[in-house]
Amino acid sequence: MKQAKNILEVRNIHKDFSGLQVLTGVDFTVAENEKHAVIGPNGAGKTTLFNIITGNYKPSSGKIIFKETDVTGKPPHILTRMNMSRSFQITNVFPEMSVFENVRAGVRSRQGLRYNFLKRPERVAGINQKTEDILEQVGLTDVMSEPVSALSYGRQRALEIGITLSTEPELILLDEPTAGMTREETAEAIRMINEVTTGRTLIIIEHDMDVVFSLADTISVLHYGTILASDKPDEIRNDQKVKDAYLGEE
Ligand SMILES: Nc1ncnc2c1ncn2[C@@H]1O[C@H](COP(=O)(O)OP(=O)(O)OP(=O)(O)O)[C@@H](O)[C@H]1O
Ligand SMILES: [Mg+2]
């Protein structure tokens, strides 16, 4: 069987914050079109790892290879242009603006770069169409004219994912997208995430093991700053080291 190409390689990443060693040699790879979950206890360094992959933090040492290019230390806007996209916290949306306008702002930033040779009316129509498509995918068509502040919490999180999609990502990183959701909202969010990430690569940080085991093709367990195991869900479930360190606690 042909081995899928790796879209991301995390090589021996170390990170310390003024003496506090948070990551002490993190290694794992993510194949194209894989759904990859990163799990581990609170404070394990999962969000820090995301911040390094997305260029928000520079690692103390180690390398990030994205699409066969060394992107270590490259700033977030360069990675966005290379089609990496991360969900941002809801504080990055404009609450008084409509749902439509929030997604359109992201689409416009991308299409402005790609289609600036087109005449204005075609361009505007294209941007509006793309925005409507995204809203449909994340299930927000019925509230697209509402201000974001009027949405329920679960639907605000869906909007975050919509904004993440607006830059046509190949690799999407979601940090606990179902945190704080009800069971029903979580089930709906998983279905939607599964759908919108088809044909793309997903890395998701998640505490809810139902979400992890129903979504992920591969799971990496981050524990005390290193990867304890990175494997298929069944292997992770039966891994004695993982059970002892993490899953056993549940
Ligand atoms: N900018 C920073 N400056 C100093 N310390 C930081 C910084 N960011 C994270 N840390 C520390 O790094 C450690 C790992 O934090 P991180 O947020 O990456 O963990 P996490 O695995 O995402 O946890 P959680 O599951 O609670 O979200 C913590 O001890 C945290 O206090
Ligand atoms: Mg975190």
PDB file of C-alpha atoms and ligand atoms in Angstrom:
ATOM      1  CA  MET A   1       0.000   0.000   0.000  1.00  0.00           C
ATOM      2  CA  LYS A   2       1.258   3.450  -0.869  1.00  0.00           C
ATOM      3  CA  GLN A   3       2.151   5.496   2.164  1.00  0.00           C
ATOM      4  CA  ALA A   4       0.240   8.821   2.313  1.00  0.00           C
ATOM      5  CA  LYS A   5       2.399  11.921   2.132  1.00  0.00           C
ATOM      6  CA  ASN A   6       3.023  13.800   5.357  1.00  0.00           C
ATOM      7  CA  ILE A   7       1.544  17.281   5.398  1.00  0.00           C
ATOM      8  CA  LEU A   8       3.170  18.081   8.749  1.00  0.00           C
ATOM      9  CA  GLU A   9       6.277  16.888  10.572  1.00  0.00           C
ATOM     10  CA  VAL A  10       6.972  17.994  14.117  1.00  0.00           C
ATOM     11  CA  ARG A  11      10.605  17.252  14.876  1.00  0.00           C
ATOM     12  CA  ASN A  12      12.135  17.284  18.316  1.00  0.00           C
ATOM     13  CA  ILE A  13      10.341  20.445  19.457  1.00  0.00           C
ATOM     14  CA  HIS A  14      11.466  21.950  22.745  1.00  0.00           C
ATOM     15  CA  LYS A  15       9.849  24.968  24.369  1.00  0.00           C
ATOM     16  CA  ASP A  16      10.593  26.640  27.637  1.00  0.00           C
ATOM     17  CA  PHE A  17       9.128  29.763  29.119  1.00  0.00           C
ATOM     18  CA  SER A  18      11.867  31.468  31.173  1.00  0.00           C
ATOM     19  CA  GLY A  19      13.143  28.218  32.629  1.00  0.00           C
ATOM     20  CA  LEU A  20       9.848  26.295  32.704  1.00  0.00           C
ATOM     21  CA  GLN A  21      10.297  23.389  30.301  1.00  0.00           C
ATOM     22  CA  VAL A  22       6.921  22.785  28.728  1.00  0.00           C
ATOM     23  CA  LEU A  23       7.863  20.731  25.662  1.00  0.00           C
ATOM     24  CA  THR A  24      10.917  18.504  25.923  1.00  0.00           C
ATOM     25  CA  GLY A  25      11.267  16.854  22.526  1.00  0.00           C
ATOM     26  CA  VAL A  26       7.958  16.459  20.701  1.00  0.00           C
ATOM     27  CA  ASP A  27       7.976  14.290  17.564  1.00  0.00           C
ATOM     28  CA  PHE A  28       5.049  13.210  15.421  1.00  0.00           C
ATOM     29  CA  THR A  29       3.871  13.327  11.827  1.00  0.00           C
ATOM     30  CA  VAL A  30       0.476  13.970  10.275  1.00  0.00           C
ATOM     31  CA  ALA A  31      -0.433  12.439   6.917  1.00  0.00           C
ATOM     32  CA  GLU A  32      -2.430  14.294   4.281  1.00  0.00           C
ATOM     33  CA  ASN A  33      -6.201  14.006   4.848  1.00  0.00           C
ATOM     34  CA  GLU A  34      -5.728  12.483   8.290  1.00  0.00           C
ATOM     35  CA  LYS A  35      -7.858  13.433  11.292  1.00  0.00           C
ATOM     36  CA  HIS A  36      -5.303  13.628  14.068  1.00  0.00           C
ATOM     37  CA  ALA A  37      -6.230  14.152  17.716  1.00  0.00           C
ATOM     38  CA  VAL A  38      -3.805  15.464  20.323  1.00  0.00           C
ATOM     39  CA  ILE A  39      -4.803  14.464  23.831  1.00  0.00           C
ATOM     40  CA  GLY A  40      -3.172  14.798  27.229  1.00  0.00           C
ATOM     41  CA  PRO A  41      -3.851  16.159  30.705  1.00  0.00           C
ATOM     42  CA  ASN A  42      -4.356  19.853  31.528  1.00  0.00           C
ATOM     43  CA  GLY A  43      -1.118  21.769  31.259  1.00  0.00           C
ATOM     44  CA  ALA A  44       0.572  19.068  29.159  1.00  0.00           C
ATOM     45  CA  GLY A  45       1.529  21.667  26.553  1.00  0.00           C
ATOM     46  CA  LYS A  46      -1.075  20.976  23.852  1.00  0.00           C
ATOM     47  CA  THR A  47      -1.985  24.608  23.189  1.00  0.00           C
ATOM     48  CA  THR A  48       1.694  25.576  23.331  1.00  0.00           C
ATOM     49  CA  LEU A  49       2.370  22.962  20.650  1.00  0.00           C
ATOM     50  CA  PHE A  50      -0.405  24.479  18.480  1.00  0.00           C
ATOM     51  CA  ASN A  51       1.060  27.940  19.005  1.00  0.00           C
ATOM     52  CA  ILE A  52       4.406  26.655  17.734  1.00  0.00           C
ATOM     53  CA  ILE A  53       2.930  24.861  14.710  1.00  0.00           C
ATOM     54  CA  THR A  54       0.941  27.982  13.719  1.00  0.00           C
ATOM     55  CA  GLY A  55       3.885  30.353  14.206  1.00  0.00           C
ATOM     56  CA  ASN A  56       2.413  32.201  17.187  1.00  0.00           C
ATOM     57  CA  TYR A  57       5.383  31.035  19.307  1.00  0.00           C
ATOM     58  CA  LYS A  58       8.923  30.218  18.248  1.00  0.00           C
ATOM     59  CA  PRO A  59      10.234  26.891  19.573  1.00  0.00           C
ATOM     60  CA  SER A  60      13.360  26.879  21.749  1.00  0.00           C
ATOM     61  CA  SER A  61      14.670  24.201  19.367  1.00  0.00           C
ATOM     62  CA  GLY A  62      13.380  21.680  16.839  1.00  0.00           C
ATOM     63  CA  LYS A  63      11.701  21.974  13.466  1.00  0.00           C
ATOM     64  CA  ILE A  64       8.232  22.269  11.947  1.00  0.00           C
ATOM     65  CA  ILE A  65       7.999  20.977   8.378  1.00  0.00           C
ATOM     66  CA  PHE A  66       4.742  21.910   6.586  1.00  0.00           C
ATOM     67  CA  LYS A  67       4.176  20.627   3.055  1.00  0.00           C
ATOM     68  CA  GLU A  68       7.855  19.674   2.820  1.00  0.00           C
ATOM     69  CA  THR A  69       8.960  23.214   3.664  1.00  0.00           C
ATOM     70  CA  ASP A  70      10.775  24.160   6.833  1.00  0.00           C
ATOM     71  CA  VAL A  71       8.444  26.756   8.366  1.00  0.00           C
ATOM     72  CA  THR A  72      10.044  26.887  11.830  1.00  0.00           C
ATOM     73  CA  GLY A  73       9.589  30.383  13.249  1.00  0.00           C
ATOM     74  CA  LYS A  74       7.583  31.642  10.248  1.00  0.00           C
ATOM     75  CA  PRO A  75       4.836  34.095  11.299  1.00  0.00           C
ATOM     76  CA  PRO A  76       1.142  33.110  11.254  1.00  0.00           C
ATOM     77  CA  HIS A  77       0.207  35.150   8.155  1.00  0.00           C
ATOM     78  CA  ILE A  78       2.773  33.281   6.042  1.00  0.00           C
ATOM     79  CA  LEU A  79       1.349  29.946   7.235  1.00  0.00           C
ATOM     80  CA  THR A  80      -2.204  31.133   6.488  1.00  0.00           C
ATOM     81  CA  ARG A  81      -1.080  31.945   2.967  1.00  0.00           C
ATOM     82  CA  MET A  82       0.330  28.407   2.731  1.00  0.00           C
ATOM     83  CA  ASN A  83      -3.182  27.137   3.604  1.00  0.00           C
ATOM     84  CA  MET A  84      -2.798  26.365   7.276  1.00  0.00           C
ATOM     85  CA  SER A  85      -5.710  27.641   9.376  1.00  0.00           C
ATOM     86  CA  ARG A  86      -6.445  27.622  13.048  1.00  0.00           C
ATOM     87  CA  SER A  87      -9.684  28.285  14.873  1.00  0.00           C
ATOM     88  CA  PHE A  88      -9.503  31.525  16.767  1.00  0.00           C
ATOM     89  CA  GLN A  89     -11.267  32.202  19.994  1.00  0.00           C
ATOM     90  CA  ILE A  90     -14.595  33.954  19.668  1.00  0.00           C
ATOM     91  CA  THR A  91     -13.014  37.198  20.952  1.00  0.00           C
ATOM     92  CA  ASN A  92     -11.545  37.589  17.448  1.00  0.00           C
ATOM     93  CA  VAL A  93     -14.967  38.000  15.825  1.00  0.00           C
ATOM     94  CA  PHE A  94     -16.845  41.279  15.638  1.00  0.00           C
ATOM     95  CA  PRO A  95     -19.865  40.669  17.903  1.00  0.00           C
ATOM     96  CA  GLU A  96     -21.944  43.578  16.600  1.00  0.00           C
ATOM     97  CA  MET A  97     -21.381  42.592  12.967  1.00  0.00           C
ATOM     98  CA  SER A  98     -23.540  39.969  11.289  1.00  0.00           C
ATOM     99  CA  VAL A  99     -22.592  36.318  10.966  1.00  0.00           C
ATOM    100  CA  PHE A 100     -22.372  36.825   7.192  1.00  0.00           C
ATOM    101  CA  GLU A 101     -20.073  39.839   7.478  1.00  0.00           C
ATOM    102  CA  ASN A 102     -17.739  38.007   9.843  1.00  0.00           C
ATOM    103  CA  VAL A 103     -17.221  35.090   7.462  1.00  0.00           C
ATOM    104  CA  ARG A 104     -17.070  37.385   4.442  1.00  0.00           C
ATOM    105  CA  ALA A 105     -14.194  39.318   6.016  1.00  0.00           C
ATOM    106  CA  GLY A 106     -12.133  36.115   6.023  1.00  0.00           C
ATOM    107  CA  VAL A 107     -13.142  35.134   2.492  1.00  0.00           C
ATOM    108  CA  ARG A 108     -12.348  38.614   1.223  1.00  0.00           C
ATOM    109  CA  SER A 109      -8.872  38.552   2.748  1.00  0.00           C
ATOM    110  CA  ARG A 110      -8.099  35.381   0.812  1.00  0.00           C
ATOM    111  CA  GLN A 111      -9.900  36.099  -2.462  1.00  0.00           C
ATOM    112  CA  GLY A 112      -8.532  39.609  -2.559  1.00  0.00           C
ATOM    113  CA  LEU A 113      -5.129  37.993  -2.983  1.00  0.00           C
ATOM    114  CA  ARG A 114      -6.193  35.404  -5.506  1.00  0.00           C
ATOM    115  CA  TYR A 115      -8.725  37.125  -7.724  1.00  0.00           C
ATOM    116  CA  ASN A 116      -7.663  40.738  -7.797  1.00  0.00           C
ATOM    117  CA  PHE A 117      -7.357  40.515 -11.585  1.00  0.00           C
ATOM    118  CA  LEU A 118     -11.138  40.145 -11.852  1.00  0.00           C
ATOM    119  CA  LYS A 119     -13.467  43.060 -12.300  1.00  0.00           C
ATOM    120  CA  ARG A 120     -15.194  44.221  -9.173  1.00  0.00           C
ATOM    121  CA  PRO A 121     -18.778  42.931  -9.673  1.00  0.00           C
ATOM    122  CA  GLU A 122     -17.626  39.371 -10.417  1.00  0.00           C
ATOM    123  CA  ARG A 123     -15.319  39.521  -7.484  1.00  0.00           C
ATOM    124  CA  VAL A 124     -18.017  40.658  -5.065  1.00  0.00           C
ATOM    125  CA  ALA A 125     -20.417  37.989  -6.333  1.00  0.00           C
ATOM    126  CA  GLY A 126     -17.730  35.323  -5.912  1.00  0.00           C
ATOM    127  CA  ILE A 127     -16.971  36.428  -2.375  1.00  0.00           C
ATOM    128  CA  ASN A 128     -20.656  36.468  -1.417  1.00  0.00           C
ATOM    129  CA  GLN A 129     -21.215  33.022  -2.927  1.00  0.00           C
ATOM    130  CA  LYS A 130     -18.228  31.539  -1.118  1.00  0.00           C
ATOM    131  CA  THR A 131     -19.436  33.077   2.156  1.00  0.00           C
ATOM    132  CA  GLU A 132     -22.906  31.562   1.688  1.00  0.00           C
ATOM    133  CA  ASP A 133     -21.374  28.150   0.925  1.00  0.00           C
ATOM    134  CA  ILE A 134     -19.361  28.229   4.140  1.00  0.00           C
ATOM    135  CA  LEU A 135     -22.366  29.319   6.212  1.00  0.00           C
ATOM    136  CA  GLU A 136     -24.326  26.431   4.770  1.00  0.00           C
ATOM    137  CA  GLN A 137     -21.537  23.966   5.601  1.00  0.00           C
ATOM    138  CA  VAL A 138     -21.392  25.065   9.243  1.00  0.00           C
ATOM    139  CA  GLY A 139     -25.190  25.234   9.544  1.00  0.00           C
ATOM    140  CA  LEU A 140     -25.584  28.980  10.057  1.00  0.00           C
ATOM    141  CA  THR A 141     -27.614  29.976   6.989  1.00  0.00           C
ATOM    142  CA  ASP A 142     -30.743  30.742   9.014  1.00  0.00           C
ATOM    143  CA  VAL A 143     -28.904  33.249  11.242  1.00  0.00           C
ATOM    144  CA  MET A 144     -26.582  34.838   8.700  1.00  0.00           C
ATOM    145  CA  SER A 145     -28.085  38.329   9.112  1.00  0.00           C
ATOM    146  CA  GLU A 146     -28.076  38.196  12.902  1.00  0.00           C
ATOM    147  CA  PRO A 147     -25.363  39.929  14.892  1.00  0.00           C
ATOM    148  CA  VAL A 148     -22.897  37.391  16.283  1.00  0.00           C
ATOM    149  CA  SER A 149     -23.773  38.498  19.825  1.00  0.00           C
ATOM    150  CA  ALA A 150     -27.303  37.080  19.333  1.00  0.00           C
ATOM    151  CA  LEU A 151     -26.060  33.516  18.680  1.00  0.00           C
ATOM    152  CA  SER A 152     -26.050  30.718  21.221  1.00  0.00           C
ATOM    153  CA  TYR A 153     -22.663  29.608  22.512  1.00  0.00           C
ATOM    154  CA  GLY A 154     -22.650  26.459  20.388  1.00  0.00           C
ATOM    155  CA  ARG A 155     -23.416  28.409  17.233  1.00  0.00           C
ATOM    156  CA  GLN A 156     -20.692  30.950  18.011  1.00  0.00           C
ATOM    157  CA  ARG A 157     -18.244  28.035  18.066  1.00  0.00           C
ATOM    158  CA  ALA A 158     -19.626  26.876  14.712  1.00  0.00           C
ATOM    159  CA  LEU A 159     -18.972  30.392  13.397  1.00  0.00           C
ATOM    160  CA  GLU A 160     -15.349  30.118  14.536  1.00  0.00           C
ATOM    161  CA  ILE A 161     -15.015  27.019  12.388  1.00  0.00           C
ATOM    162  CA  GLY A 162     -16.665  28.858   9.492  1.00  0.00           C
ATOM    163  CA  ILE A 163     -14.089  31.635   9.773  1.00  0.00           C
ATOM    164  CA  THR A 164     -11.355  28.980   9.866  1.00  0.00           C
ATOM    165  CA  LEU A 165     -12.685  27.632   6.545  1.00  0.00           C
ATOM    166  CA  SER A 166     -12.741  31.048   4.902  1.00  0.00           C
ATOM    167  CA  THR A 167      -9.039  30.898   3.957  1.00  0.00           C
ATOM    168  CA  GLU A 168      -9.402  27.606   2.048  1.00  0.00           C
ATOM    169  CA  PRO A 169      -7.215  25.623   4.432  1.00  0.00           C
ATOM    170  CA  GLU A 170      -5.539  22.309   3.635  1.00  0.00           C
ATOM    171  CA  LEU A 171      -4.574  21.889   7.301  1.00  0.00           C
ATOM    172  CA  ILE A 172      -7.037  22.932  10.019  1.00  0.00           C
ATOM    173  CA  LEU A 173      -6.118  23.102  13.704  1.00  0.00           C
ATOM    174  CA  LEU A 174      -8.937  23.171  16.253  1.00  0.00           C
ATOM    175  CA  ASP A 175      -8.225  23.684  19.958  1.00  0.00           C
ATOM    176  CA  GLU A 176     -11.047  22.107  22.002  1.00  0.00           C
ATOM    177  CA  PRO A 177     -13.859  23.072  19.620  1.00  0.00           C
ATOM    178  CA  THR A 178     -16.543  21.375  21.731  1.00  0.00           C
ATOM    179  CA  ALA A 179     -15.477  22.807  25.098  1.00  0.00           C
ATOM    180  CA  GLY A 180     -18.482  24.057  27.046  1.00  0.00           C
ATOM    181  CA  MET A 181     -21.033  22.558  24.663  1.00  0.00           C
ATOM    182  CA  THR A 182     -24.041  20.508  25.685  1.00  0.00           C
ATOM    183  CA  ARG A 183     -24.125  16.846  24.603  1.00  0.00           C
ATOM    184  CA  GLU A 184     -26.455  17.688  21.714  1.00  0.00           C
ATOM    185  CA  GLU A 185     -24.278  20.593  20.565  1.00  0.00           C
ATOM    186  CA  THR A 186     -21.211  18.334  20.794  1.00  0.00           C
ATOM    187  CA  ALA A 187     -22.800  15.602  18.676  1.00  0.00           C
ATOM    188  CA  GLU A 188     -23.803  18.172  16.058  1.00  0.00           C
ATOM    189  CA  ALA A 189     -20.334  19.771  16.136  1.00  0.00           C
ATOM    190  CA  ILE A 190     -18.599  16.423  15.553  1.00  0.00           C
ATOM    191  CA  ARG A 191     -20.838  15.670  12.586  1.00  0.00           C
ATOM    192  CA  MET A 192     -20.140  19.108  11.130  1.00  0.00           C
ATOM    193  CA  ILE A 193     -16.368  18.975  11.772  1.00  0.00           C
ATOM    194  CA  ASN A 194     -16.246  15.575  10.102  1.00  0.00           C
ATOM    195  CA  GLU A 195     -18.024  16.958   7.075  1.00  0.00           C
ATOM    196  CA  VAL A 196     -16.114  20.226   6.634  1.00  0.00           C
ATOM    197  CA  THR A 197     -12.728  18.532   7.050  1.00  0.00           C
ATOM    198  CA  THR A 198     -13.357  15.930   4.348  1.00  0.00           C
ATOM    199  CA  GLY A 199     -10.574  16.274   1.794  1.00  0.00           C
ATOM    200  CA  ARG A 200      -8.516  18.330   4.254  1.00  0.00           C
ATOM    201  CA  THR A 201      -6.236  17.506   7.165  1.00  0.00           C
ATOM    202  CA  LEU A 202      -7.391  18.094  10.739  1.00  0.00           C
ATOM    203  CA  ILE A 203      -5.453  18.337  13.980  1.00  0.00           C
ATOM    204  CA  ILE A 204      -7.770  18.624  16.962  1.00  0.00           C
ATOM    205  CA  ILE A 205      -7.020  19.075  20.658  1.00  0.00           C
ATOM    206  CA  GLU A 206      -9.826  17.490  22.597  1.00  0.00           C
ATOM    207  CA  HIS A 207     -10.580  16.344  26.137  1.00  0.00           C
ATOM    208  CA  ASP A 208     -13.850  14.563  25.356  1.00  0.00           C
ATOM    209  CA  MET A 209     -12.849  10.940  24.633  1.00  0.00           C
ATOM    210  CA  ASP A 210     -16.145  10.289  22.822  1.00  0.00           C
ATOM    211  CA  VAL A 211     -15.212  13.020  20.374  1.00  0.00           C
ATOM    212  CA  VAL A 212     -11.631  11.778  20.053  1.00  0.00           C
ATOM    213  CA  PHE A 213     -12.518   8.155  19.395  1.00  0.00           C
ATOM    214  CA  SER A 214     -15.373   8.961  17.025  1.00  0.00           C
ATOM    215  CA  LEU A 215     -13.403  11.447  14.922  1.00  0.00           C
ATOM    216  CA  ALA A 216      -9.703  10.612  14.893  1.00  0.00           C
ATOM    217  CA  ASP A 217      -7.753   8.324  12.539  1.00  0.00           C
ATOM    218  CA  THR A 218      -4.632   8.845  14.618  1.00  0.00           C
ATOM    219  CA  ILE A 219      -4.141   9.955  18.218  1.00  0.00           C
ATOM    220  CA  SER A 220      -1.025  11.474  19.762  1.00  0.00           C
ATOM    221  CA  VAL A 221      -0.798  11.477  23.547  1.00  0.00           C
ATOM    222  CA  LEU A 222       1.174  14.387  24.964  1.00  0.00           C
ATOM    223  CA  HIS A 223       2.408  13.765  28.475  1.00  0.00           C
ATOM    224  CA  TYR A 224       5.024  15.687  30.462  1.00  0.00           C
ATOM    225  CA  GLY A 225       6.250  17.510  27.389  1.00  0.00           C
ATOM    226  CA  THR A 226       6.766  14.527  25.075  1.00  0.00           C
ATOM    227  CA  ILE A 227       4.639  12.255  22.924  1.00  0.00           C
ATOM    228  CA  LEU A 228       3.912   9.094  24.872  1.00  0.00           C
ATOM    229  CA  ALA A 229       2.351   7.363  21.864  1.00  0.00           C
ATOM    230  CA  SER A 230       1.108   8.294  18.405  1.00  0.00           C
ATOM    231  CA  ASP A 231      -1.010   5.605  16.764  1.00  0.00           C
ATOM    232  CA  LYS A 232      -4.416   4.440  15.568  1.00  0.00           C
ATOM    233  CA  PRO A 233      -7.274   4.703  18.104  1.00  0.00           C
ATOM    234  CA  ASP A 234      -7.413   0.953  18.838  1.00  0.00           C
ATOM    235  CA  GLU A 235      -3.684   0.823  19.505  1.00  0.00           C
ATOM    236  CA  ILE A 236      -3.924   3.871  21.793  1.00  0.00           C
ATOM    237  CA  ARG A 237      -6.859   2.376  23.683  1.00  0.00           C
ATOM    238  CA  ASN A 238      -4.831  -0.771  24.400  1.00  0.00           C
ATOM    239  CA  ASP A 239      -1.480   0.901  25.038  1.00  0.00           C
ATOM    240  CA  GLN A 240      -0.413   0.143  28.584  1.00  0.00           C
ATOM    241  CA  LYS A 241       1.732   3.289  28.920  1.00  0.00           C
ATOM    242  CA  VAL A 242      -1.210   5.437  27.834  1.00  0.00           C
ATOM    243  CA  LYS A 243      -3.642   3.642  30.142  1.00  0.00           C
ATOM    244  CA  ASP A 244      -1.303   4.066  33.094  1.00  0.00           C
ATOM    245  CA  ALA A 245      -0.548   7.700  32.385  1.00  0.00           C
ATOM    246  CA  TYR A 246      -3.814   9.038  31.115  1.00  0.00           C
ATOM    247  CA  LEU A 247      -6.784   7.018  29.963  1.00  0.00           C
ATOM    248  CA  GLY A 248      -6.777   4.956  33.146  1.00  0.00           C
ATOM    249  CA  GLU A 249      -7.531   8.096  35.140  1.00  0.00           C
ATOM    250  CA  GLU A 250     -10.843   8.685  33.408  1.00  0.00           C
TER     251      GLU A 250
HETATM  252  N1  LIG B   1       3.033  32.322  27.252  1.00  0.00           N
HETATM  253  C1  LIG B   1       3.334  31.544  28.300  1.00  0.00           C
HETATM  254  N2  LIG B   1       4.190  31.972  29.254  1.00  0.00           N
HETATM  255  C2  LIG B   1       4.513  31.181  30.308  1.00  0.00           C
HETATM  256  N3  LIG B   1       4.032  29.938  30.509  1.00  0.00           N
HETATM  257  C3  LIG B   1       3.163  29.465  29.600  1.00  0.00           C
HETATM  258  C4  LIG B   1       2.767  30.226  28.450  1.00  0.00           C
HETATM  259  N4  LIG B   1       1.900  29.483  27.719  1.00  0.00           N
HETATM  260  C5  LIG B   1       1.756  28.320  28.379  1.00  0.00           C
HETATM  261  N5  LIG B   1       2.523  28.289  29.507  1.00  0.00           N
HETATM  262  C6  LIG B   1       2.632  27.180  30.457  1.00  0.00           C
HETATM  263  O1  LIG B   1       2.900  26.020  29.711  1.00  0.00           O
HETATM  264  C7  LIG B   1       2.251  24.891  30.297  1.00  0.00           C
HETATM  265  C8  LIG B   1       1.404  24.207  29.245  1.00  0.00           C
HETATM  266  O2  LIG B   1       0.314  25.047  28.922  1.00  0.00           O
HETATM  267  P1  LIG B   1      -0.665  24.737  27.704  1.00  0.00           P
HETATM  268  O3  LIG B   1      -1.665  25.810  27.679  1.00  0.00           O
HETATM  269  O4  LIG B   1       0.134  24.490  26.479  1.00  0.00           O
HETATM  270  O5  LIG B   1      -1.309  23.361  28.181  1.00  0.00           O
HETATM  271  P2  LIG B   1      -2.549  22.551  27.597  1.00  0.00           P
HETATM  272  O6  LIG B   1      -2.086  21.150  27.415  1.00  0.00           O
HETATM  273  O7  LIG B   1      -3.107  23.256  26.422  1.00  0.00           O
HETATM  274  O8  LIG B   1      -3.577  22.600  28.813  1.00  0.00           O
HETATM  275  P3  LIG B   1      -5.203  22.621  28.811  1.00  0.00           P
HETATM  276  O9  LIG B   1      -5.641  21.213  28.564  1.00  0.00           O
HETATM  277  O10 LIG B   1      -5.526  23.078  30.205  1.00  0.00           O
HETATM  278  O11 LIG B   1      -5.658  23.598  27.762  1.00  0.00           O
HETATM  279  C9  LIG B   1       1.465  25.412  31.489  1.00  0.00           C
HETATM  280  O12 LIG B   1       2.226  25.207  32.643  1.00  0.00           O
HETATM  281  C10 LIG B   1       1.334  26.888  31.184  1.00  0.00           C
HETATM  282  O13 LIG B   1       1.229  27.646  32.350  1.00  0.00           O
HETATM  283 MG    MG B   2      -4.923  24.128  25.987  1.00  0.00          MG
END
